């Protein structure tokens, strides 16, 4: 079972940048697609970025395409989410999790605590 610890969130103004980090432990990590999800207040959790185990392929939600970049280092058990040109609608708590490679379905119910991102206009 994968254990997940997210960090790097904060408060920024619209147009700013943040880089989130997820450290994953567990022997399934390197064989799984890893995704970043976010949950805005009063809304359901949604997938925003996904990276394949090989690191060569990535996928993004339309709302973040061109602004967010997901990457991973399997040797460090770490996944990053570089966020640029942030908008107020990007505000929420961000989580990482193993995810199906072809759909935004998480493969764990054992979520980390997440990291909070607040973007002010």
PDB file of N, CA, C and O in Angstrom, residues 32-94:
ATOM      1  N   UNK A  32       3.097   2.282 -11.042  1.00  0.00           N
ATOM      2  CA  UNK A  32       1.772   2.865 -11.215  1.00  0.00           C
ATOM      3  C   UNK A  32       1.825   4.268 -11.810  1.00  0.00           C
ATOM      4  O   UNK A  32       2.777   5.019 -11.578  1.00  0.00           O
ATOM      5  N   UNK A  33       0.781   4.607 -12.572  1.00  0.00           N
ATOM      6  CA  UNK A  33       0.577   5.996 -12.909  1.00  0.00           C
ATOM      7  C   UNK A  33       0.315   6.754 -11.611  1.00  0.00           C
ATOM      8  O   UNK A  33      -0.335   6.220 -10.702  1.00  0.00           O
ATOM      9  N   UNK A  34       0.818   7.976 -11.542  1.00  0.00           N
ATOM     10  CA  UNK A  34       0.595   8.814 -10.383  1.00  0.00           C
ATOM     11  C   UNK A  34      -0.141  10.068 -10.831  1.00  0.00           C
ATOM     12  O   UNK A  34       0.164  10.649 -11.871  1.00  0.00           O
ATOM     13  N   UNK A  35      -1.103  10.465 -10.031  1.00  0.00           N
ATOM     14  CA  UNK A  35      -1.905  11.617 -10.395  1.00  0.00           C
ATOM     15  C   UNK A  35      -1.942  12.659  -9.304  1.00  0.00           C
ATOM     16  O   UNK A  35      -1.711  12.359  -8.128  1.00  0.00           O
ATOM     17  N   UNK A  36      -2.204  13.879  -9.715  1.00  0.00           N
ATOM     18  CA  UNK A  36      -2.515  14.967  -8.785  1.00  0.00           C
ATOM     19  C   UNK A  36      -4.007  15.269  -8.897  1.00  0.00           C
ATOM     20  O   UNK A  36      -4.548  15.403 -10.005  1.00  0.00           O
ATOM     21  N   UNK A  37      -4.622  15.367  -7.736  1.00  0.00           N
ATOM     22  CA  UNK A  37      -6.034  15.708  -7.639  1.00  0.00           C
ATOM     23  C   UNK A  37      -6.174  16.989  -6.826  1.00  0.00           C
ATOM     24  O   UNK A  37      -5.288  17.327  -6.046  1.00  0.00           O
ATOM     25  N   UNK A  38      -7.275  17.655  -6.971  1.00  0.00           N
ATOM     26  CA  UNK A  38      -7.532  18.810  -6.118  1.00  0.00           C
ATOM     27  C   UNK A  38      -8.998  18.828  -5.720  1.00  0.00           C
ATOM     28  O   UNK A  38      -9.852  18.325  -6.436  1.00  0.00           O
ATOM     29  N   UNK A  39      -9.225  19.444  -4.574  1.00  0.00           N
ATOM     30  CA  UNK A  39     -10.595  19.584  -4.090  1.00  0.00           C
ATOM     31  C   UNK A  39     -10.807  21.015  -3.632  1.00  0.00           C
ATOM     32  O   UNK A  39     -10.155  21.460  -2.671  1.00  0.00           O
ATOM     33  N   UNK A  40     -11.657  21.717  -4.334  1.00  0.00           N
ATOM     34  CA  UNK A  40     -12.012  23.081  -3.950  1.00  0.00           C
ATOM     35  C   UNK A  40     -13.103  23.028  -2.893  1.00  0.00           C
ATOM     36  O   UNK A  40     -13.854  22.047  -2.811  1.00  0.00           O
ATOM     37  N   UNK A  41     -13.226  24.056  -2.089  1.00  0.00           N
ATOM     38  CA  UNK A  41     -14.269  24.075  -1.056  1.00  0.00           C
ATOM     39  C   UNK A  41     -15.646  23.859  -1.664  1.00  0.00           C
ATOM     40  O   UNK A  41     -16.029  24.521  -2.628  1.00  0.00           O
ATOM     41  N   UNK A  42     -16.368  22.905  -1.100  1.00  0.00           N
ATOM     42  CA  UNK A  42     -17.721  22.638  -1.556  1.00  0.00           C
ATOM     43  C   UNK A  42     -17.829  21.867  -2.844  1.00  0.00           C
ATOM     44  O   UNK A  42     -18.931  21.669  -3.371  1.00  0.00           O
ATOM     45  N   UNK A  43     -16.697  21.398  -3.367  1.00  0.00           N
ATOM     46  CA  UNK A  43     -16.713  20.673  -4.632  1.00  0.00           C
ATOM     47  C   UNK A  43     -16.094  19.289  -4.454  1.00  0.00           C
ATOM     48  O   UNK A  43     -15.397  19.019  -3.488  1.00  0.00           O
ATOM     49  N   UNK A  44     -16.346  18.438  -5.435  1.00  0.00           N
ATOM     50  CA  UNK A  44     -15.768  17.094  -5.394  1.00  0.00           C
ATOM     51  C   UNK A  44     -14.307  17.140  -5.821  1.00  0.00           C
ATOM     52  O   UNK A  44     -13.877  18.044  -6.541  1.00  0.00           O
ATOM     53  N   UNK A  45     -13.563  16.145  -5.409  1.00  0.00           N
ATOM     54  CA  UNK A  45     -12.171  16.034  -5.812  1.00  0.00           C
ATOM     55  C   UNK A  45     -12.101  15.727  -7.313  1.00  0.00           C
ATOM     56  O   UNK A  45     -12.864  14.915  -7.815  1.00  0.00           O
ATOM     57  N   UNK A  46     -11.173  16.381  -7.997  1.00  0.00           N
ATOM     58  CA  UNK A  46     -11.025  16.187  -9.436  1.00  0.00           C
ATOM     59  C   UNK A  46      -9.565  15.954  -9.788  1.00  0.00           C
ATOM     60  O   UNK A  46      -8.656  16.493  -9.149  1.00  0.00           O
ATOM     61  N   UNK A  47      -9.339  15.154 -10.819  1.00  0.00           N
ATOM     62  CA  UNK A  47      -7.980  14.919 -11.288  1.00  0.00           C
ATOM     63  C   UNK A  47      -7.512  16.064 -12.155  1.00  0.00           C
ATOM     64  O   UNK A  47      -8.277  16.586 -12.972  1.00  0.00           O
ATOM     65  N   UNK A  48      -6.238  16.462 -12.001  1.00  0.00           N
ATOM     66  CA  UNK A  48      -5.706  17.554 -12.800  1.00  0.00           C
ATOM     67  C   UNK A  48      -4.473  17.175 -13.605  1.00  0.00           C
ATOM     68  O   UNK A  48      -4.233  17.758 -14.663  1.00  0.00           O
ATOM     69  N   UNK A  49      -3.688  16.203 -13.138  1.00  0.00           N
ATOM     70  CA  UNK A  49      -2.473  15.834 -13.864  1.00  0.00           C
ATOM     71  C   UNK A  49      -2.122  14.388 -13.561  1.00  0.00           C
ATOM     72  O   UNK A  49      -2.379  13.903 -12.457  1.00  0.00           O
ATOM     73  N   UNK A  50      -1.530  13.736 -14.543  1.00  0.00           N
ATOM     74  CA  UNK A  50      -1.229  12.314 -14.396  1.00  0.00           C
ATOM     75  C   UNK A  50       0.067  12.010 -15.136  1.00  0.00           C
ATOM     76  O   UNK A  50       0.321  12.585 -16.199  1.00  0.00           O
ATOM     77  N   UNK A  51       0.890  11.121 -14.580  1.00  0.00           N
ATOM     78  CA  UNK A  51       2.142  10.753 -15.237  1.00  0.00           C
ATOM     79  C   UNK A  51       2.300   9.244 -15.190  1.00  0.00           C
ATOM     80  O   UNK A  51       2.025   8.606 -14.169  1.00  0.00           O
ATOM     81  N   UNK A  52       2.744   8.677 -16.321  1.00  0.00           N
ATOM     82  CA  UNK A  52       2.912   7.236 -16.425  1.00  0.00           C
ATOM     83  C   UNK A  52       4.164   6.784 -15.682  1.00  0.00           C
ATOM     84  O   UNK A  52       5.062   7.583 -15.412  1.00  0.00           O
ATOM     85  N   UNK A  53       4.264   5.496 -15.382  1.00  0.00           N
ATOM     86  CA  UNK A  53       5.432   5.012 -14.638  1.00  0.00           C
ATOM     87  C   UNK A  53       6.751   5.301 -15.328  1.00  0.00           C
ATOM     88  O   UNK A  53       7.747   5.569 -14.681  1.00  0.00           O
ATOM     89  N   UNK A  54       6.754   5.289 -16.639  1.00  0.00           N
ATOM     90  CA  UNK A  54       7.989   5.495 -17.370  1.00  0.00           C
ATOM     91  C   UNK A  54       8.435   6.945 -17.386  1.00  0.00           C
ATOM     92  O   UNK A  54       9.534   7.243 -17.819  1.00  0.00           O
ATOM     93  N   UNK A  55       7.573   7.843 -16.959  1.00  0.00           N
ATOM     94  CA  UNK A  55       7.768   9.305 -16.943  1.00  0.00           C
ATOM     95  C   UNK A  55       7.683   9.945 -18.323  1.00  0.00           C
ATOM     96  O   UNK A  55       7.751  11.155 -18.440  1.00  0.00           O
ATOM     97  N   UNK A  56       7.541   9.150 -19.364  1.00  0.00           N
ATOM     98  CA  UNK A  56       7.529   9.722 -20.705  1.00  0.00           C
ATOM     99  C   UNK A  56       6.187  10.318 -21.091  1.00  0.00           C
ATOM    100  O   UNK A  56       6.124  11.185 -21.944  1.00  0.00           O
ATOM    101  N   UNK A  57       5.125   9.854 -20.471  1.00  0.00           N
ATOM    102  CA  UNK A  57       3.797  10.290 -20.885  1.00  0.00           C
ATOM    103  C   UNK A  57       3.079  10.964 -19.735  1.00  0.00           C
ATOM    104  O   UNK A  57       3.123  10.495 -18.594  1.00  0.00           O
ATOM    105  N   UNK A  58       2.444  12.089 -20.062  1.00  0.00           N
ATOM    106  CA  UNK A  58       1.677  12.831 -19.084  1.00  0.00           C
ATOM    107  C   UNK A  58       0.319  13.191 -19.670  1.00  0.00           C
ATOM    108  O   UNK A  58       0.126  13.160 -20.892  1.00  0.00           O
ATOM    109  N   UNK A  59      -0.597  13.545 -18.789  1.00  0.00           N
ATOM    110  CA  UNK A  59      -1.955  13.885 -19.211  1.00  0.00           C
ATOM    111  C   UNK A  59      -2.488  14.926 -18.243  1.00  0.00           C
ATOM    112  O   UNK A  59      -2.165  14.871 -17.045  1.00  0.00           O
ATOM    113  N   UNK A  60      -3.286  15.860 -18.761  1.00  0.00           N
ATOM    114  CA  UNK A  60      -3.766  16.953 -17.934  1.00  0.00           C
ATOM    115  C   UNK A  60      -5.247  17.211 -18.159  1.00  0.00           C
ATOM    116  O   UNK A  60      -5.775  17.003 -19.255  1.00  0.00           O
ATOM    117  N   UNK A  61      -5.878  17.696 -17.114  1.00  0.00           N
ATOM    118  CA  UNK A  61      -7.243  18.200 -17.276  1.00  0.00           C
ATOM    119  C   UNK A  61      -7.192  19.445 -18.143  1.00  0.00           C
ATOM    120  O   UNK A  61      -6.208  20.199 -18.127  1.00  0.00           O
ATOM    121  N   UNK A  62      -8.248  19.654 -18.886  1.00  0.00           N
ATOM    122  CA  UNK A  62      -8.290  20.802 -19.794  1.00  0.00           C
ATOM    123  C   UNK A  62      -8.093  22.118 -19.048  1.00  0.00           C
ATOM    124  O   UNK A  62      -7.480  23.056 -19.576  1.00  0.00           O
ATOM    125  N   UNK A  63      -8.554  22.199 -17.828  1.00  0.00           N
ATOM    126  CA  UNK A  63      -8.501  23.442 -17.062  1.00  0.00           C
ATOM    127  C   UNK A  63      -7.079  23.854 -16.692  1.00  0.00           C
ATOM    128  O   UNK A  63      -6.841  25.025 -16.362  1.00  0.00           O
ATOM    129  N   UNK A  64      -6.130  22.910 -16.734  1.00  0.00           N
ATOM    130  CA  UNK A  64      -4.757  23.227 -16.333  1.00  0.00           C
ATOM    131  C   UNK A  64      -3.752  23.007 -17.460  1.00  0.00           C
ATOM    132  O   UNK A  64      -2.563  23.299 -17.301  1.00  0.00           O
ATOM    133  N   UNK A  65      -4.216  22.491 -18.591  1.00  0.00           N
ATOM    134  CA  UNK A  65      -3.329  22.213 -19.726  1.00  0.00           C
ATOM    135  C   UNK A  65      -2.551  23.467 -20.099  1.00  0.00           C
ATOM    136  O   UNK A  65      -3.108  24.555 -20.229  1.00  0.00           O
ATOM    137  N   UNK A  66      -1.220  23.306 -20.245  1.00  0.00           N
ATOM    138  CA  UNK A  66      -0.373  24.429 -20.624  1.00  0.00           C
ATOM    139  C   UNK A  66       0.114  25.263 -19.454  1.00  0.00           C
ATOM    140  O   UNK A  66       1.012  26.100 -19.619  1.00  0.00           O
ATOM    141  N   UNK A  67      -0.452  25.052 -18.280  1.00  0.00           N
ATOM    142  CA  UNK A  67      -0.034  25.830 -17.097  1.00  0.00           C
ATOM    143  C   UNK A  67       0.637  24.949 -16.047  1.00  0.00           C
ATOM    144  O   UNK A  67       1.482  25.415 -15.297  1.00  0.00           O
ATOM    145  N   UNK A  68       0.230  23.699 -15.966  1.00  0.00           N
ATOM    146  CA  UNK A  68       0.765  22.769 -14.971  1.00  0.00           C
ATOM    147  C   UNK A  68       1.654  21.744 -15.663  1.00  0.00           C
ATOM    148  O   UNK A  68       1.374  21.329 -16.797  1.00  0.00           O
ATOM    149  N   UNK A  69       2.692  21.314 -14.944  1.00  0.00           N
ATOM    150  CA  UNK A  69       3.583  20.267 -15.453  1.00  0.00           C
ATOM    151  C   UNK A  69       3.835  19.253 -14.353  1.00  0.00           C
ATOM    152  O   UNK A  69       4.285  19.622 -13.267  1.00  0.00           O
ATOM    153  N   UNK A  70       3.549  17.999 -14.645  1.00  0.00           N
ATOM    154  CA  UNK A  70       3.785  16.925 -13.683  1.00  0.00           C
ATOM    155  C   UNK A  70       5.068  16.195 -14.061  1.00  0.00           C
ATOM    156  O   UNK A  70       5.367  15.999 -15.242  1.00  0.00           O
ATOM    157  N   UNK A  71       5.822  15.807 -13.048  1.00  0.00           N
ATOM    158  CA  UNK A  71       7.055  15.056 -13.280  1.00  0.00           C
ATOM    159  C   UNK A  71       7.270  14.106 -12.111  1.00  0.00           C
ATOM    160  O   UNK A  71       6.611  14.222 -11.075  1.00  0.00           O
ATOM    161  N   UNK A  72       8.173  13.170 -12.295  1.00  0.00           N
ATOM    162  CA  UNK A  72       8.453  12.214 -11.220  1.00  0.00           C
ATOM    163  C   UNK A  72       9.887  11.736 -11.310  1.00  0.00           C
ATOM    164  O   UNK A  72      10.482  11.739 -12.373  1.00  0.00           O
ATOM    165  N   UNK A  73      10.396  11.317 -10.173  1.00  0.00           N
ATOM    166  CA  UNK A  73      11.708  10.686 -10.093  1.00  0.00           C
ATOM    167  C   UNK A  73      11.502   9.395  -9.314  1.00  0.00           C
ATOM    168  O   UNK A  73      11.346   9.417  -8.088  1.00  0.00           O
ATOM    169  N   UNK A  74      11.479   8.282 -10.021  1.00  0.00           N
ATOM    170  CA  UNK A  74      11.187   7.011  -9.365  1.00  0.00           C
ATOM    171  C   UNK A  74      12.263   6.623  -8.356  1.00  0.00           C
ATOM    172  O   UNK A  74      11.981   5.948  -7.365  1.00  0.00           O
ATOM    173  N   UNK A  75      13.492   7.055  -8.605  1.00  0.00           N
ATOM    174  CA  UNK A  75      14.567   6.735  -7.662  1.00  0.00           C
ATOM    175  C   UNK A  75      14.375   7.448  -6.325  1.00  0.00           C
ATOM    176  O   UNK A  75      14.841   6.965  -5.290  1.00  0.00           O
ATOM    177  N   UNK A  76      13.667   8.581  -6.365  1.00  0.00           N
ATOM    178  CA  UNK A  76      13.420   9.345  -5.145  1.00  0.00           C
ATOM    179  C   UNK A  76      12.007   9.166  -4.636  1.00  0.00           C
ATOM    180  O   UNK A  76      11.613   9.832  -3.667  1.00  0.00           O
ATOM    181  N   UNK A  77      11.227   8.311  -5.291  1.00  0.00           N
ATOM    182  CA  UNK A  77       9.821   8.101  -4.902  1.00  0.00           C
ATOM    183  C   UNK A  77       9.066   9.425  -4.814  1.00  0.00           C
ATOM    184  O   UNK A  77       8.231   9.610  -3.915  1.00  0.00           O
ATOM    185  N   UNK A  78       9.329  10.310  -5.734  1.00  0.00           N
ATOM    186  CA  UNK A  78       8.778  11.661  -5.650  1.00  0.00           C
ATOM    187  C   UNK A  78       8.079  12.059  -6.939  1.00  0.00           C
ATOM    188  O   UNK A  78       8.555  11.749  -8.041  1.00  0.00           O
ATOM    189  N   UNK A  79       6.958  12.738  -6.771  1.00  0.00           N
ATOM    190  CA  UNK A  79       6.199  13.299  -7.884  1.00  0.00           C
ATOM    191  C   UNK A  79       6.043  14.800  -7.616  1.00  0.00           C
ATOM    192  O   UNK A  79       5.776  15.200  -6.479  1.00  0.00           O
ATOM    193  N   UNK A  80       6.211  15.600  -8.636  1.00  0.00           N
ATOM    194  CA  UNK A  80       6.067  17.048  -8.501  1.00  0.00           C
ATOM    195  C   UNK A  80       4.940  17.552  -9.388  1.00  0.00           C
ATOM    196  O   UNK A  80       4.600  16.953 -10.405  1.00  0.00           O
ATOM    197  N   UNK A  81       4.409  18.697  -9.000  1.00  0.00           N
ATOM    198  CA  UNK A  81       3.455  19.404  -9.845  1.00  0.00           C
ATOM    199  C   UNK A  81       3.879  20.868  -9.880  1.00  0.00           C
ATOM    200  O   UNK A  81       3.742  21.578  -8.879  1.00  0.00           O
ATOM    201  N   UNK A  82       4.428  21.293 -11.007  1.00  0.00           N
ATOM    202  CA  UNK A  82       4.798  22.686 -11.196  1.00  0.00           C
ATOM    203  C   UNK A  82       3.583  23.423 -11.733  1.00  0.00           C
ATOM    204  O   UNK A  82       3.045  23.063 -12.782  1.00  0.00           O
ATOM    205  N   UNK A  83       3.158  24.439 -10.999  1.00  0.00           N
ATOM    206  CA  UNK A  83       1.965  25.189 -11.377  1.00  0.00           C
ATOM    207  C   UNK A  83       2.361  26.624 -11.686  1.00  0.00           C
ATOM    208  O   UNK A  83       2.981  27.290 -10.851  1.00  0.00           O
ATOM    209  N   UNK A  84       2.016  27.092 -12.852  1.00  0.00           N
ATOM    210  CA  UNK A  84       2.297  28.464 -13.260  1.00  0.00           C
ATOM    211  C   UNK A  84       1.011  29.146 -13.702  1.00  0.00           C
ATOM    212  O   UNK A  84      -0.016  28.491 -13.910  1.00  0.00           O
ATOM    213  N   UNK A  85       1.086  30.456 -13.846  1.00  0.00           N
ATOM    214  CA  UNK A  85      -0.079  31.247 -14.271  1.00  0.00           C
ATOM    215  C   UNK A  85      -1.317  30.878 -13.454  1.00  0.00           C
ATOM    216  O   UNK A  85      -2.398  30.655 -14.000  1.00  0.00           O
ATOM    217  N   UNK A  86      -1.129  30.798 -12.166  1.00  0.00           N
ATOM    218  CA  UNK A  86      -2.214  30.358 -11.296  1.00  0.00           C
ATOM    219  C   UNK A  86      -3.392  31.318 -11.327  1.00  0.00           C
ATOM    220  O   UNK A  86      -3.227  32.546 -11.457  1.00  0.00           O
ATOM    221  N   UNK A  87      -4.569  30.733 -11.185  1.00  0.00           N
ATOM    222  CA  UNK A  87      -5.822  31.489 -11.214  1.00  0.00           C
ATOM    223  C   UNK A  87      -6.578  31.244  -9.910  1.00  0.00           C
ATOM    224  O   UNK A  87      -6.371  30.204  -9.256  1.00  0.00           O
ATOM    225  N   UNK A  88      -7.451  32.145  -9.534  1.00  0.00           N
ATOM    226  CA  UNK A  88      -8.238  31.921  -8.310  1.00  0.00           C
ATOM    227  C   UNK A  88      -8.984  30.588  -8.322  1.00  0.00           C
ATOM    228  O   UNK A  88      -9.123  29.947  -7.262  1.00  0.00           O
ATOM    229  N   UNK A  89      -9.404  30.142  -9.477  1.00  0.00           N
ATOM    230  CA  UNK A  89     -10.131  28.866  -9.549  1.00  0.00           C
ATOM    231  C   UNK A  89      -9.229  27.647  -9.333  1.00  0.00           C
ATOM    232  O   UNK A  89      -9.711  26.525  -9.266  1.00  0.00           O
ATOM    233  N   UNK A  90      -7.912  27.876  -9.226  1.00  0.00           N
ATOM    234  CA  UNK A  90      -7.007  26.786  -8.878  1.00  0.00           C
ATOM    235  C   UNK A  90      -6.948  26.563  -7.373  1.00  0.00           C
ATOM    236  O   UNK A  90      -6.295  25.621  -6.906  1.00  0.00           O
ATOM    237  N   UNK A  91      -7.588  27.410  -6.621  1.00  0.00           N
ATOM    238  CA  UNK A  91      -7.593  27.277  -5.170  1.00  0.00           C
ATOM    239  C   UNK A  91      -8.206  25.956  -4.744  1.00  0.00           C
ATOM    240  O   UNK A  91      -9.235  25.540  -5.280  1.00  0.00           O
ATOM    241  N   UNK A  92      -7.553  25.314  -3.779  1.00  0.00           N
ATOM    242  CA  UNK A  92      -8.065  24.049  -3.265  1.00  0.00           C
ATOM    243  C   UNK A  92      -6.980  23.299  -2.525  1.00  0.00           C
ATOM    244  O   UNK A  92      -5.851  23.782  -2.397  1.00  0.00           O
ATOM    245  N   UNK A  93      -7.322  22.128  -2.065  1.00  0.00           N
ATOM    246  CA  UNK A  93      -6.346  21.236  -1.454  1.00  0.00           C
ATOM    247  C   UNK A  93      -5.919  20.217  -2.494  1.00  0.00           C
ATOM    248  O   UNK A  93      -6.772  19.583  -3.132  1.00  0.00           O
ATOM    249  N   UNK A  94      -4.625  20.069  -2.645  1.00  0.00           N
ATOM    250  CA  UNK A  94      -4.064  19.201  -3.680  1.00  0.00           C
ATOM    251  C   UNK A  94      -3.530  17.913  -3.057  1.00  0.00           C
ATOM    252  O   UNK A  94      -2.851  17.943  -2.024  1.00  0.00           O
TER     253      UNK A  94
END
